[in-house]
PDB file of C-alpha atoms in Angstrom:
ATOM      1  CA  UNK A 692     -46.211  13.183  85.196  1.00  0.00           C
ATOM      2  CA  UNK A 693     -42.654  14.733  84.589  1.00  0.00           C
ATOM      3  CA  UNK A 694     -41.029  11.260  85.296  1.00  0.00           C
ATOM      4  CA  UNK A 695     -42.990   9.711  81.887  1.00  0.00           C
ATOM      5  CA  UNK A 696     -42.377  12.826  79.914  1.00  0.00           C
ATOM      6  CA  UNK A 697     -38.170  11.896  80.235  1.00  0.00           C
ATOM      7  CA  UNK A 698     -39.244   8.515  80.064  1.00  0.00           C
ATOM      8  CA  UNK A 699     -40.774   9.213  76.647  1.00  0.00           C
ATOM      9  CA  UNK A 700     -37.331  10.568  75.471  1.00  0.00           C
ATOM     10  CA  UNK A 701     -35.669   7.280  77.216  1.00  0.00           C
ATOM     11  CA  UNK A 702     -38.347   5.147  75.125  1.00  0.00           C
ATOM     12  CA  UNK A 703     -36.957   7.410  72.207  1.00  0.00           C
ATOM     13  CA  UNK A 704     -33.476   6.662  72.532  1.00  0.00           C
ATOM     14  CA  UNK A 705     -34.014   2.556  72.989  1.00  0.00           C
ATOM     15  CA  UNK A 706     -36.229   2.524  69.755  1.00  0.00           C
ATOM     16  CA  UNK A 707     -32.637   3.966  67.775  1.00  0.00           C
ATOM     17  CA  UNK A 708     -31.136   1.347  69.121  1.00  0.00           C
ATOM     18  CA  UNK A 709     -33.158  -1.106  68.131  1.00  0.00           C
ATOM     19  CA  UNK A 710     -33.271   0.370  64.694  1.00  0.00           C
ATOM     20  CA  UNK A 711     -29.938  -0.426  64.238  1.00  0.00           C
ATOM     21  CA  UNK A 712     -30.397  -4.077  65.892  1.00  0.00           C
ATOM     22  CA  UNK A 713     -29.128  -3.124  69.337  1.00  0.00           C
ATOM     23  CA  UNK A 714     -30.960  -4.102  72.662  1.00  0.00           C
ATOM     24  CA  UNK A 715     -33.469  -1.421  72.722  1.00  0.00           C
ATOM     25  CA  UNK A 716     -32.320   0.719  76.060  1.00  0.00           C
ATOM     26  CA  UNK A 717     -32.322   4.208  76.459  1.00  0.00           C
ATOM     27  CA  UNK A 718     -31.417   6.791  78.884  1.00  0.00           C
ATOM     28  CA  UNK A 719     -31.617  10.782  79.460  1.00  0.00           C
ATOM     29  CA  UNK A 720     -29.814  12.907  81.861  1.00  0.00           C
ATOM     30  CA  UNK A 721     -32.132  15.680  83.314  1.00  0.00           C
ATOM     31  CA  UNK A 722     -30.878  18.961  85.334  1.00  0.00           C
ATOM     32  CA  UNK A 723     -32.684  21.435  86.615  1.00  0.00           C
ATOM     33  CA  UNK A 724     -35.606  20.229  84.583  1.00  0.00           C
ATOM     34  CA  UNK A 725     -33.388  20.252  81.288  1.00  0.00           C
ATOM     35  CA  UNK A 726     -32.272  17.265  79.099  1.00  0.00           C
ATOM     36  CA  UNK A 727     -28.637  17.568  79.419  1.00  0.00           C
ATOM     37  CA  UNK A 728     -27.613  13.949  78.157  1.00  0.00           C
ATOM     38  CA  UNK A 729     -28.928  10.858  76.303  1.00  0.00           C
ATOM     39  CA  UNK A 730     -27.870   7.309  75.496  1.00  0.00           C
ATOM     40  CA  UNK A 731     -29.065   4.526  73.777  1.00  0.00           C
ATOM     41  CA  UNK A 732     -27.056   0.677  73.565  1.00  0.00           C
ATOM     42  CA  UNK A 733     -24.677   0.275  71.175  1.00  0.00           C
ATOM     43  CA  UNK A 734     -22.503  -3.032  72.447  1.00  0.00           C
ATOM     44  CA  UNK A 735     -22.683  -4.909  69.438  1.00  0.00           C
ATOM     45  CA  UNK A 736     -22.039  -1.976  66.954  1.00  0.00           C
ATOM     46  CA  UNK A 737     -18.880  -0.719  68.883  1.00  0.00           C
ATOM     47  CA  UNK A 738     -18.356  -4.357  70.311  1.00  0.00           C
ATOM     48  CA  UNK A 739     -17.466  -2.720  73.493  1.00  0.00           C
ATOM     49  CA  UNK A 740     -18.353  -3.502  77.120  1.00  0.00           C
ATOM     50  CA  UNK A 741     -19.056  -0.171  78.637  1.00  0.00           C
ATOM     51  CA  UNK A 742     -21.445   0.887  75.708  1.00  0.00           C
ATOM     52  CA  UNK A 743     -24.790   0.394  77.578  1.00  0.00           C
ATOM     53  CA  UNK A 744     -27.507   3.245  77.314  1.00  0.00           C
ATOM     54  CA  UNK A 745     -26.809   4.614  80.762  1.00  0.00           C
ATOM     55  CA  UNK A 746     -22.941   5.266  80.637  1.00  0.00           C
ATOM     56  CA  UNK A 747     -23.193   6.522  77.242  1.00  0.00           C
ATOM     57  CA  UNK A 748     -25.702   9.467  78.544  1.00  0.00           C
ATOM     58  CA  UNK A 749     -23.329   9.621  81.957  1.00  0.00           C
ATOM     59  CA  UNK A 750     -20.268  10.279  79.580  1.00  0.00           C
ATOM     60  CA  UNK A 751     -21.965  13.044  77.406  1.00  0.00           C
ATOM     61  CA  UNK A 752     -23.403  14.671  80.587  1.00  0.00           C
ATOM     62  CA  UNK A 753     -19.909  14.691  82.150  1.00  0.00           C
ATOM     63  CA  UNK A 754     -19.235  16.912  78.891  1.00  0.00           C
ATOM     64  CA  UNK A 755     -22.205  18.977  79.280  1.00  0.00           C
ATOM     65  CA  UNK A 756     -21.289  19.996  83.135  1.00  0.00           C
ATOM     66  CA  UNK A 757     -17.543  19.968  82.920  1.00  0.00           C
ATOM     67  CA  UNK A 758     -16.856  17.192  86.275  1.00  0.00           C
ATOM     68  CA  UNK A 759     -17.487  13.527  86.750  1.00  0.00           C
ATOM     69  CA  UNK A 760     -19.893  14.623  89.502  1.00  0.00           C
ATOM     70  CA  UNK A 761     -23.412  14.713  88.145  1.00  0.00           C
ATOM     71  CA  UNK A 762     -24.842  15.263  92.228  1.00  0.00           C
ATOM     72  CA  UNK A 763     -28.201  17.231  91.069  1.00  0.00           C
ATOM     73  CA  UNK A 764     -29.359  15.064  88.304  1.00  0.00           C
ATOM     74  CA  UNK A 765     -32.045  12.603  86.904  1.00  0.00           C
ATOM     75  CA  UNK A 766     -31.270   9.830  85.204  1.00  0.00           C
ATOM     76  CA  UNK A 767     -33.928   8.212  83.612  1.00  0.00           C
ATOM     77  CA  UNK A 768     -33.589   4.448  82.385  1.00  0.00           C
ATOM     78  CA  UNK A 769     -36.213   2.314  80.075  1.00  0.00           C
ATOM     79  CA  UNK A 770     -34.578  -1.103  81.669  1.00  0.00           C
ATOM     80  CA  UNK A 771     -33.127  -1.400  85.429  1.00  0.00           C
ATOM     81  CA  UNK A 772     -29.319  -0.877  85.685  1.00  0.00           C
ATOM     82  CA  UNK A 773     -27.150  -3.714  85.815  1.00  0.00           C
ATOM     83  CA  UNK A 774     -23.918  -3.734  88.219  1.00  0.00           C
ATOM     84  CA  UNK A 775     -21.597  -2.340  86.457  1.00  0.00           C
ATOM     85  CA  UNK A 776     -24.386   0.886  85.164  1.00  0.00           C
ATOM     86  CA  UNK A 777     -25.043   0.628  89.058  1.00  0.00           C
ATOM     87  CA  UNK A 778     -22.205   1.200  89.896  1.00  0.00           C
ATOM     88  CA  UNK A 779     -21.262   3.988  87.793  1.00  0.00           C
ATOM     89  CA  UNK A 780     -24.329   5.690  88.639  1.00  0.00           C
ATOM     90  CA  UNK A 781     -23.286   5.428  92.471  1.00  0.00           C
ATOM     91  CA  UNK A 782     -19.487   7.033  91.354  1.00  0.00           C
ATOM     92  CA  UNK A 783     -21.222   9.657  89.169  1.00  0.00           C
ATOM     93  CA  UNK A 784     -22.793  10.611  92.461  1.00  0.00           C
ATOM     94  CA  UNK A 785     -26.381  11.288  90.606  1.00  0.00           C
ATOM     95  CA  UNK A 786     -29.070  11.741  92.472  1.00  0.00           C
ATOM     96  CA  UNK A 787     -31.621   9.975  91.637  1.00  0.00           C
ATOM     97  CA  UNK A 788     -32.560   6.843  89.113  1.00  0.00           C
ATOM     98  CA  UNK A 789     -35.856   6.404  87.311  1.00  0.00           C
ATOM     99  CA  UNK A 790     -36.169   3.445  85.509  1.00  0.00           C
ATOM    100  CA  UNK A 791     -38.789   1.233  83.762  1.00  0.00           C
ATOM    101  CA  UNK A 792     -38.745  -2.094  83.001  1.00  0.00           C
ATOM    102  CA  UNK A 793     -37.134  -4.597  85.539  1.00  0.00           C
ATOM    103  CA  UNK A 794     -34.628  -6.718  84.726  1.00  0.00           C
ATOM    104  CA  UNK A 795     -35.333 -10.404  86.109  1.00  0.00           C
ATOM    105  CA  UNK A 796     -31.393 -11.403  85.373  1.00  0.00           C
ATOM    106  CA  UNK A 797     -29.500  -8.575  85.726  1.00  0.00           C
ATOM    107  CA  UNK A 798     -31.343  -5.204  87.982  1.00  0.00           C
ATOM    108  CA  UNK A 799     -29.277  -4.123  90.362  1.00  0.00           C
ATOM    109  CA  UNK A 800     -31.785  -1.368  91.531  1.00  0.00           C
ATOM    110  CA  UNK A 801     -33.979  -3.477  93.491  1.00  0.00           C
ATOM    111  CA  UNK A 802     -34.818  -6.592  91.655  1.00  0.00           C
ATOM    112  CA  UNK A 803     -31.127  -9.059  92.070  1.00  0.00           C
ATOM    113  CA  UNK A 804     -30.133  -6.456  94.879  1.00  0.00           C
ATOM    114  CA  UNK A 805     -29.941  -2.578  94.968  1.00  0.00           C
ATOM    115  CA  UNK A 806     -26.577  -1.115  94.480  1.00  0.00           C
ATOM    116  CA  UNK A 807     -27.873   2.311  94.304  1.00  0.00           C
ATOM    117  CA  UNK A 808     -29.644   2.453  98.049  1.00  0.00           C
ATOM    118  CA  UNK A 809     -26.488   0.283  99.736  1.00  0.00           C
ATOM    119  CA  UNK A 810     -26.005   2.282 102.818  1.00  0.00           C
ATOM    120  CA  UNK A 811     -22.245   0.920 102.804  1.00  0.00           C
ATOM    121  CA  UNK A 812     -21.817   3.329 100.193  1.00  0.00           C
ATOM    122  CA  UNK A 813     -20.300   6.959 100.258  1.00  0.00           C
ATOM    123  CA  UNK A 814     -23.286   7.528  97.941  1.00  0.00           C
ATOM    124  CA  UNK A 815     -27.161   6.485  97.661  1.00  0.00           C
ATOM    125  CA  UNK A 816     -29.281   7.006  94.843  1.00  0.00           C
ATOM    126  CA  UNK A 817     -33.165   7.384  95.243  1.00  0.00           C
ATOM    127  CA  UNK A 818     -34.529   4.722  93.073  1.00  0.00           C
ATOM    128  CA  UNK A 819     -38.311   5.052  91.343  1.00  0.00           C
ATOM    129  CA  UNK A 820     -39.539   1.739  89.457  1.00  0.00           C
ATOM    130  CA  UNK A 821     -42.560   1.288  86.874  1.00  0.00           C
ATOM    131  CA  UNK A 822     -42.755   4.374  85.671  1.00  0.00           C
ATOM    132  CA  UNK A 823     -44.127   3.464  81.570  1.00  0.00           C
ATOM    133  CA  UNK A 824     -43.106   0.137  82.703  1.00  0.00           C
ATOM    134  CA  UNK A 825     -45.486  -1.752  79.725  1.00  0.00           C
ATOM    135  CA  UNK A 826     -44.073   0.353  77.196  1.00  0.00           C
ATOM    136  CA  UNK A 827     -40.526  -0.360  77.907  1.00  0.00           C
ATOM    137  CA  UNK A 828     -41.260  -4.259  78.523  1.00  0.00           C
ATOM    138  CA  UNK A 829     -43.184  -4.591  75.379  1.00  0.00           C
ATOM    139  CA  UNK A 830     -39.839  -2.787  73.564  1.00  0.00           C
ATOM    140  CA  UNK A 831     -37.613  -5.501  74.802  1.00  0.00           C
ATOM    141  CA  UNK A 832     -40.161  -8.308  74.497  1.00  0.00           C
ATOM    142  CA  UNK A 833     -40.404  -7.339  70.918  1.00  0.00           C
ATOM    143  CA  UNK A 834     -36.889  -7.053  70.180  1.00  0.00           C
ATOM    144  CA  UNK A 835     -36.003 -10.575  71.612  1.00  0.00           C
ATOM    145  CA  UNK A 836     -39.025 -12.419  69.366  1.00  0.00           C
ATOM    146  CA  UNK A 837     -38.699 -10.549  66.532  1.00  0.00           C
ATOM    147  CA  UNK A 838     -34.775 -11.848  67.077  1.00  0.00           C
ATOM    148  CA  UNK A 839     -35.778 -15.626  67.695  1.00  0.00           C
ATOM    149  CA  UNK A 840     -37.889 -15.623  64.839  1.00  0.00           C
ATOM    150  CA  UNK A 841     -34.846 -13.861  62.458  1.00  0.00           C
ATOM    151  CA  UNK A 842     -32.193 -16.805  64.019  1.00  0.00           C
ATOM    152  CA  UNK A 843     -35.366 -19.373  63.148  1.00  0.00           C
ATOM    153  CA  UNK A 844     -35.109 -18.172  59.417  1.00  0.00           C
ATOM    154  CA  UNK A 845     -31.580 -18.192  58.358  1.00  0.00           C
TER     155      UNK A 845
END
């Protein structure tokens, strides 16, 4: 039950992206049962690589605790990472990744491979799938019609 409450505030965080046209993907940061971090997408406004949801919550957490390591914490996820979130998860050293919806071209938490369980590794992350998995899909599938159907018009 307290993995969709933080899930919620994921869902949150991907529905202000897509209110300003971004992929709708969210994430929140949780220690010690406390929201210390969120993130949404914002590639195409800042028209920057690294701006996915997850390493925009990973860089305000870093903030929040005062080290790159983030060893004790939560991070919660509407869509599965991709490599490169992955792999920034694995260097952040967090503990454990709880994400929604999978992603079919790009998860790299169990669906294309699992980056985050690789026992070659220094670091594993415990992975949990599914959780408020409809609601997360349904925020993407949206997005990407409602899109189609905006190209389709102009």
């Amino acid at each position: 039950m307290q993995d969709e409450t933080y899930m919620i505030i994921a869902i949150e965080e991907a529905k202000k992206a897509r209110d300003i046209d971004e992929v709708p993907i969210g994430a929140v940061i949780v220690y010690q049962n406390e929201v210390i971090a969120t993130g949404y997408n914002v590639r195409e406004t800042s028209q920057t690589t690294l701006s996915h949801a997850e390493l925009m919550a990973i860089e305000v957490a870093n903030k929040k605790v005062g080290s790159w390591r983030l060893e004790d914490c939560t991070l919660y996820v509407t869509l599965e990472p991709c490599p490169m979130c992955a792999g920034a998860i694995v260097q952040s050293r967090i503990k454990r990744v709880v994400f929604g919806a999978s992603d079919l071209k790009a998860g790299c938490a169990g669906t294309l491979m699992n980056l985050l369980e690789e026992p070659r590794f220094n670091h594993q992350v415990e992975v949990t799938k599914g959780v408020l998995e409809e609601e997360c899909s349904t925020l993407l599938t949206d997005f990407f019609r409602d899109l189609r159907q905006r190209k389709k018009l102009s």
